[in-house]
């Protein structure tokens, strides 16, 4: 009886290990299929929300299923691709008052540490460089799912959010007390390489 229990325990451990490892790997953002979004919202005078997004960005993440703390992510954002659905406002957002894209056409994020809680959600701590200023930020991230796709690949998706203070990144435009911070939401689907 003990041999049967021991054999069952070893089998279960091996199966669990295989399943855990089957989705570990490095994943490239799905830029071709556009299954990725970086959106933002900021208060407009405290009366409504202004929404926008960055249309062009790329990146990759490495996921370690057995030790998620060893996972990492890096992202590069084309700040000239900012899109708030209003051409004149977008021109202003690209100006020196905000993103100053003529001098800083790219923003980057590179993780330094991943902390996973008991519920399986993670804090991804890393450096965001925006408008030439690098600051440590925390992304509150959640694994949405993973599995085979219809084209023979393997995919994994995450969602993350954070909040940035405009002044922390040297943005000089004063929009008033209600608009000192911007909320960022990131949704990415990666294809295992």
Short mmCIF file of N, CA, C and O in Angstrom, two decimals, residues 26-110:
data_model
loop_
_atom_site.label_atom_id
_atom_site.label_comp_id
_atom_site.label_asym_id
_atom_site.label_seq_id
_atom_site.Cartn_x
_atom_site.Cartn_y
_atom_site.Cartn_z
N UNK A 26 9.84 32.46 -23.18
CA UNK A 26 9.89 33.86 -23.58
C UNK A 26 8.81 34.11 -24.62
O UNK A 26 8.68 33.35 -25.58
N UNK A 27 8.06 35.18 -24.43
CA UNK A 27 6.93 35.52 -25.28
C UNK A 27 7.12 36.90 -25.89
O UNK A 27 7.42 37.86 -25.18
N UNK A 28 6.95 36.99 -27.21
CA UNK A 28 7.00 38.29 -27.90
C UNK A 28 5.59 38.84 -28.00
O UNK A 28 4.64 38.10 -28.26
N UNK A 29 5.45 40.14 -27.79
CA UNK A 29 4.13 40.77 -27.93
C UNK A 29 3.60 40.53 -29.33
O UNK A 29 4.35 40.57 -30.31
N UNK A 30 2.30 40.29 -29.43
CA UNK A 30 1.65 40.04 -30.73
C UNK A 30 1.36 41.37 -31.42
O UNK A 30 0.24 41.87 -31.39
N UNK A 31 2.39 41.94 -32.04
CA UNK A 31 2.21 43.22 -32.73
C UNK A 31 1.49 43.06 -34.06
O UNK A 31 0.73 43.95 -34.45
N UNK A 32 1.69 41.94 -34.74
CA UNK A 32 1.02 41.73 -36.03
C UNK A 32 -0.48 41.61 -35.88
O UNK A 32 -1.24 42.19 -36.64
N UNK A 33 -0.92 40.84 -34.91
CA UNK A 33 -2.35 40.65 -34.70
C UNK A 33 -2.99 41.75 -33.88
O UNK A 33 -4.19 41.77 -33.69
N UNK A 34 -2.16 42.68 -33.40
CA UNK A 34 -2.64 43.81 -32.59
C UNK A 34 -3.46 43.35 -31.39
O UNK A 34 -4.47 43.94 -31.05
N UNK A 35 -2.99 42.29 -30.74
CA UNK A 35 -3.64 41.82 -29.51
C UNK A 35 -2.92 42.42 -28.31
O UNK A 35 -2.45 41.70 -27.43
N UNK A 36 -2.83 43.75 -28.31
CA UNK A 36 -2.14 44.45 -27.24
C UNK A 36 -2.60 45.89 -27.22
O UNK A 36 -2.92 46.47 -28.26
N UNK A 37 -2.65 46.44 -26.02
CA UNK A 37 -3.11 47.82 -25.86
C UNK A 37 -2.39 48.47 -24.69
O UNK A 37 -2.19 47.83 -23.66
N UNK A 38 -2.01 49.72 -24.86
CA UNK A 38 -1.61 50.57 -23.74
C UNK A 38 -2.56 51.76 -23.80
O UNK A 38 -2.51 52.55 -24.74
N UNK A 39 -3.44 51.83 -22.83
CA UNK A 39 -4.42 52.91 -22.79
C UNK A 39 -4.19 53.76 -21.55
O UNK A 39 -3.56 53.33 -20.58
N UNK A 40 -4.70 54.98 -21.59
CA UNK A 40 -4.59 55.86 -20.44
C UNK A 40 -5.88 56.65 -20.27
O UNK A 40 -6.67 56.80 -21.20
N UNK A 41 -6.09 57.10 -19.04
CA UNK A 41 -7.19 58.03 -18.79
C UNK A 41 -6.75 59.04 -17.76
O UNK A 41 -5.98 58.73 -16.83
N UNK A 42 -7.22 60.26 -17.97
CA UNK A 42 -6.88 61.36 -17.07
C UNK A 42 -8.12 62.23 -16.92
O UNK A 42 -8.91 62.38 -17.85
N UNK A 43 -8.28 62.77 -15.74
CA UNK A 43 -9.44 63.61 -15.47
C UNK A 43 -9.36 64.89 -16.30
O UNK A 43 -8.30 65.51 -16.42
N UNK A 44 -10.48 65.30 -16.85
CA UNK A 44 -10.57 66.59 -17.54
C UNK A 44 -11.33 67.56 -16.66
O UNK A 44 -12.55 67.48 -16.53
N UNK A 45 -10.58 68.41 -15.96
CA UNK A 45 -11.13 69.43 -15.06
C UNK A 45 -11.92 68.86 -13.88
O UNK A 45 -12.62 69.59 -13.19
N UNK A 46 -11.84 67.55 -13.69
CA UNK A 46 -12.61 66.93 -12.63
C UNK A 46 -14.05 66.65 -13.02
O UNK A 46 -14.85 66.20 -12.20
N UNK A 47 -14.39 66.87 -14.31
CA UNK A 47 -15.78 66.72 -14.76
C UNK A 47 -16.00 65.47 -15.60
O UNK A 47 -17.12 64.98 -15.70
N UNK A 48 -14.94 64.99 -16.24
CA UNK A 48 -15.08 63.82 -17.09
C UNK A 48 -13.71 63.18 -17.26
O UNK A 48 -12.71 63.70 -16.76
N UNK A 49 -13.66 62.07 -17.99
CA UNK A 49 -12.40 61.38 -18.27
C UNK A 49 -12.01 61.59 -19.72
O UNK A 49 -12.85 61.52 -20.62
N UNK A 50 -10.73 61.81 -19.93
CA UNK A 50 -10.16 61.83 -21.28
C UNK A 50 -9.41 60.51 -21.45
O UNK A 50 -8.58 60.18 -20.61
N UNK A 51 -9.73 59.78 -22.51
CA UNK A 51 -9.10 58.49 -22.78
C UNK A 51 -8.17 58.59 -23.98
O UNK A 51 -8.41 59.37 -24.90
N UNK A 52 -7.14 57.78 -23.98
CA UNK A 52 -6.24 57.71 -25.12
C UNK A 52 -5.45 56.42 -25.10
O UNK A 52 -5.64 55.57 -24.22
N UNK A 53 -4.57 56.30 -26.08
CA UNK A 53 -3.75 55.09 -26.17
C UNK A 53 -2.48 55.39 -26.95
O UNK A 53 -2.37 56.42 -27.61
N UNK A 54 -1.55 54.45 -26.87
CA UNK A 54 -0.36 54.47 -27.72
C UNK A 54 -0.55 53.35 -28.73
O UNK A 54 -0.71 52.19 -28.37
N UNK A 55 -0.55 53.72 -30.00
CA UNK A 55 -0.83 52.74 -31.06
C UNK A 55 0.35 51.84 -31.40
O UNK A 55 0.15 50.74 -31.91
N UNK A 56 1.56 52.30 -31.14
CA UNK A 56 2.76 51.54 -31.53
C UNK A 56 3.63 51.26 -30.31
O UNK A 56 4.14 52.18 -29.68
N UNK A 57 3.77 49.99 -29.99
CA UNK A 57 4.71 49.58 -28.95
C UNK A 57 5.06 48.11 -29.15
O UNK A 57 4.36 47.38 -29.86
N UNK A 58 6.16 47.71 -28.55
CA UNK A 58 6.64 46.34 -28.71
C UNK A 58 7.29 45.91 -27.40
O UNK A 58 7.64 46.73 -26.56
N UNK A 59 7.46 44.61 -27.27
CA UNK A 59 8.10 44.11 -26.07
C UNK A 59 8.08 42.61 -26.00
O UNK A 59 7.64 41.93 -26.92
N UNK A 60 8.56 42.12 -24.88
CA UNK A 60 8.55 40.68 -24.63
C UNK A 60 8.56 40.45 -23.13
O UNK A 60 8.92 41.33 -22.35
N UNK A 61 8.11 39.27 -22.76
CA UNK A 61 8.20 38.87 -21.36
C UNK A 61 8.67 37.44 -21.27
O UNK A 61 8.43 36.63 -22.17
N UNK A 62 9.38 37.15 -20.21
CA UNK A 62 9.80 35.79 -19.89
C UNK A 62 9.01 35.36 -18.68
O UNK A 62 8.93 36.09 -17.69
N UNK A 63 8.42 34.17 -18.77
CA UNK A 63 7.58 33.68 -17.69
C UNK A 63 8.15 32.36 -17.17
O UNK A 63 8.38 31.44 -17.93
N UNK A 64 8.37 32.32 -15.86
CA UNK A 64 8.87 31.12 -15.19
C UNK A 64 7.73 30.60 -14.33
O UNK A 64 7.43 31.15 -13.26
N UNK A 65 7.06 29.54 -14.79
CA UNK A 65 5.87 29.02 -14.10
C UNK A 65 6.19 28.47 -12.72
O UNK A 65 5.39 28.59 -11.80
N UNK A 66 7.36 27.84 -12.55
CA UNK A 66 7.71 27.28 -11.26
C UNK A 66 8.13 28.35 -10.26
O UNK A 66 7.88 28.24 -9.07
N UNK A 67 8.77 29.40 -10.77
CA UNK A 67 9.22 30.50 -9.91
C UNK A 67 8.85 31.82 -10.58
O UNK A 67 9.70 32.47 -11.19
N UNK A 68 7.58 32.24 -10.49
CA UNK A 68 7.14 33.45 -11.18
C UNK A 68 7.95 34.69 -10.81
O UNK A 68 8.03 35.63 -11.60
N UNK A 69 8.58 34.67 -9.63
CA UNK A 69 9.42 35.81 -9.22
C UNK A 69 10.60 36.00 -10.16
O UNK A 69 11.19 37.08 -10.21
N UNK A 70 10.97 34.96 -10.91
CA UNK A 70 12.08 35.06 -11.85
C UNK A 70 11.64 35.56 -13.22
O UNK A 70 12.44 35.64 -14.15
N UNK A 71 10.36 35.88 -13.37
CA UNK A 71 9.84 36.37 -14.65
C UNK A 71 10.29 37.81 -14.87
O UNK A 71 10.73 38.49 -13.95
N UNK A 72 10.17 38.28 -16.12
CA UNK A 72 10.59 39.64 -16.44
C UNK A 72 9.82 40.15 -17.65
O UNK A 72 9.22 39.37 -18.40
N UNK A 73 9.84 41.47 -17.83
CA UNK A 73 9.17 42.09 -18.97
C UNK A 73 9.94 43.34 -19.39
O UNK A 73 10.52 44.04 -18.55
N UNK A 74 9.95 43.60 -20.69
CA UNK A 74 10.50 44.84 -21.20
C UNK A 74 9.58 45.34 -22.32
O UNK A 74 9.06 44.56 -23.11
N UNK A 75 9.39 46.66 -22.34
CA UNK A 75 8.47 47.29 -23.29
C UNK A 75 9.12 48.55 -23.85
O UNK A 75 9.78 49.30 -23.13
N UNK A 76 8.91 48.78 -25.15
CA UNK A 76 9.35 50.00 -25.80
C UNK A 76 8.13 50.64 -26.47
O UNK A 76 7.43 49.98 -27.25
N UNK A 77 7.86 51.91 -26.16
CA UNK A 77 6.66 52.60 -26.63
C UNK A 77 7.06 53.75 -27.55
O UNK A 77 7.90 54.58 -27.18
N UNK A 78 6.45 53.80 -28.72
CA UNK A 78 6.64 54.92 -29.65
C UNK A 78 5.70 56.04 -29.18
O UNK A 78 4.50 55.98 -29.42
N UNK A 79 6.25 57.06 -28.50
CA UNK A 79 5.41 58.12 -27.94
C UNK A 79 4.77 58.98 -29.02
O UNK A 79 3.76 59.64 -28.75
N UNK A 80 5.32 58.96 -30.24
CA UNK A 80 4.70 59.74 -31.33
C UNK A 80 3.36 59.14 -31.73
O UNK A 80 2.57 59.79 -32.40
N UNK A 81 3.09 57.90 -31.30
CA UNK A 81 1.85 57.22 -31.68
C UNK A 81 0.69 57.50 -30.72
O UNK A 81 -0.36 56.87 -30.82
N UNK A 82 0.86 58.47 -29.81
CA UNK A 82 -0.21 58.80 -28.87
C UNK A 82 -1.46 59.19 -29.66
O UNK A 82 -1.40 59.88 -30.67
N UNK A 83 -2.60 58.69 -29.20
CA UNK A 83 -3.86 58.86 -29.94
C UNK A 83 -5.01 59.04 -28.95
O UNK A 83 -5.39 58.10 -28.26
N UNK A 84 -5.55 60.27 -28.89
CA UNK A 84 -6.68 60.55 -28.01
C UNK A 84 -7.96 60.79 -28.81
O UNK A 84 -8.93 61.35 -28.29
N UNK A 85 -7.92 60.41 -30.09
CA UNK A 85 -9.08 60.53 -30.96
C UNK A 85 -9.43 61.99 -31.27
O UNK A 85 -10.58 62.33 -31.52
N UNK A 86 -8.40 62.87 -31.24
CA UNK A 86 -8.60 64.29 -31.54
C UNK A 86 -7.26 64.85 -32.02
O UNK A 86 -6.33 64.99 -31.23
N UNK A 87 -7.16 65.14 -33.31
CA UNK A 87 -5.88 65.49 -33.94
C UNK A 87 -5.19 66.69 -33.28
O UNK A 87 -3.97 66.65 -33.04
N UNK A 88 -5.93 67.74 -32.98
CA UNK A 88 -5.30 68.92 -32.37
C UNK A 88 -4.79 68.62 -30.97
O UNK A 88 -3.72 69.07 -30.58
N UNK A 89 -5.57 67.87 -30.21
CA UNK A 89 -5.12 67.50 -28.86
C UNK A 89 -3.89 66.60 -28.94
O UNK A 89 -2.94 66.77 -28.17
N UNK A 90 -3.88 65.67 -29.89
CA UNK A 90 -2.72 64.78 -30.04
C UNK A 90 -1.46 65.58 -30.39
O UNK A 90 -0.37 65.28 -29.89
N UNK A 91 -1.63 66.60 -31.21
CA UNK A 91 -0.50 67.47 -31.55
C UNK A 91 0.03 68.15 -30.28
O UNK A 91 1.24 68.25 -30.08
N UNK A 92 -0.89 68.58 -29.42
CA UNK A 92 -0.48 69.21 -28.16
C UNK A 92 0.19 68.19 -27.23
O UNK A 92 1.19 68.50 -26.58
N UNK A 93 -0.34 66.98 -27.17
CA UNK A 93 0.26 65.94 -26.32
C UNK A 93 1.68 65.59 -26.78
O UNK A 93 2.53 65.23 -25.95
N UNK A 94 1.95 65.73 -28.07
CA UNK A 94 3.29 65.44 -28.59
C UNK A 94 4.27 66.60 -28.36
O UNK A 94 5.47 66.44 -28.51
N UNK A 95 3.75 67.74 -28.00
CA UNK A 95 4.58 68.95 -27.86
C UNK A 95 5.41 68.93 -26.58
O UNK A 95 5.29 68.04 -25.74
N UNK A 96 6.22 70.00 -26.40
CA UNK A 96 7.05 70.16 -25.21
C UNK A 96 6.22 70.28 -23.94
O UNK A 96 6.72 70.03 -22.84
N UNK A 97 4.95 70.65 -24.05
CA UNK A 97 4.09 70.76 -22.87
C UNK A 97 3.83 69.41 -22.21
O UNK A 97 3.53 69.34 -21.02
N UNK A 98 3.92 68.34 -23.02
CA UNK A 98 3.61 67.01 -22.50
C UNK A 98 4.74 66.02 -22.79
O UNK A 98 5.70 65.94 -22.06
N UNK A 99 4.63 65.25 -23.86
CA UNK A 99 5.57 64.16 -24.11
C UNK A 99 6.87 64.59 -24.78
O UNK A 99 7.86 63.87 -24.74
N UNK A 100 6.88 65.74 -25.43
CA UNK A 100 8.08 66.26 -26.11
C UNK A 100 8.70 65.18 -27.00
O UNK A 100 9.87 64.82 -26.88
N UNK A 101 7.89 64.67 -27.94
CA UNK A 101 8.30 63.52 -28.75
C UNK A 101 9.43 63.84 -29.71
O UNK A 101 10.13 62.93 -30.15
N UNK A 102 9.62 65.11 -30.05
CA UNK A 102 10.73 65.44 -30.96
C UNK A 102 12.07 65.14 -30.29
O UNK A 102 13.03 64.75 -30.94
N UNK A 103 12.13 65.29 -28.97
CA UNK A 103 13.35 64.98 -28.23
C UNK A 103 13.34 63.58 -27.62
O UNK A 103 14.38 62.94 -27.49
N UNK A 104 12.14 63.10 -27.26
CA UNK A 104 12.01 61.79 -26.59
C UNK A 104 10.96 60.94 -27.30
O UNK A 104 9.83 60.80 -26.79
N UNK A 105 11.29 60.38 -28.46
CA UNK A 105 10.30 59.63 -29.24
C UNK A 105 9.98 58.23 -28.70
O UNK A 105 9.08 57.58 -29.20
N UNK A 106 10.72 57.81 -27.67
CA UNK A 106 10.53 56.46 -27.14
C UNK A 106 10.46 56.50 -25.62
O UNK A 106 11.22 57.22 -24.97
N UNK A 107 9.54 55.73 -25.08
CA UNK A 107 9.48 55.48 -23.63
C UNK A 107 9.75 53.99 -23.44
O UNK A 107 9.42 53.17 -24.30
N UNK A 108 10.34 53.63 -22.31
CA UNK A 108 10.67 52.22 -22.07
C UNK A 108 10.30 51.82 -20.64
O UNK A 108 10.29 52.65 -19.74
N UNK A 109 10.00 50.54 -20.49
CA UNK A 109 9.83 49.94 -19.16
C UNK A 109 10.65 48.67 -19.12
O UNK A 109 10.59 47.86 -20.04
N UNK A 110 11.41 48.49 -18.04
CA UNK A 110 12.19 47.27 -17.84
C UNK A 110 12.00 46.83 -16.39
O UNK A 110 12.31 47.58 -15.47
#
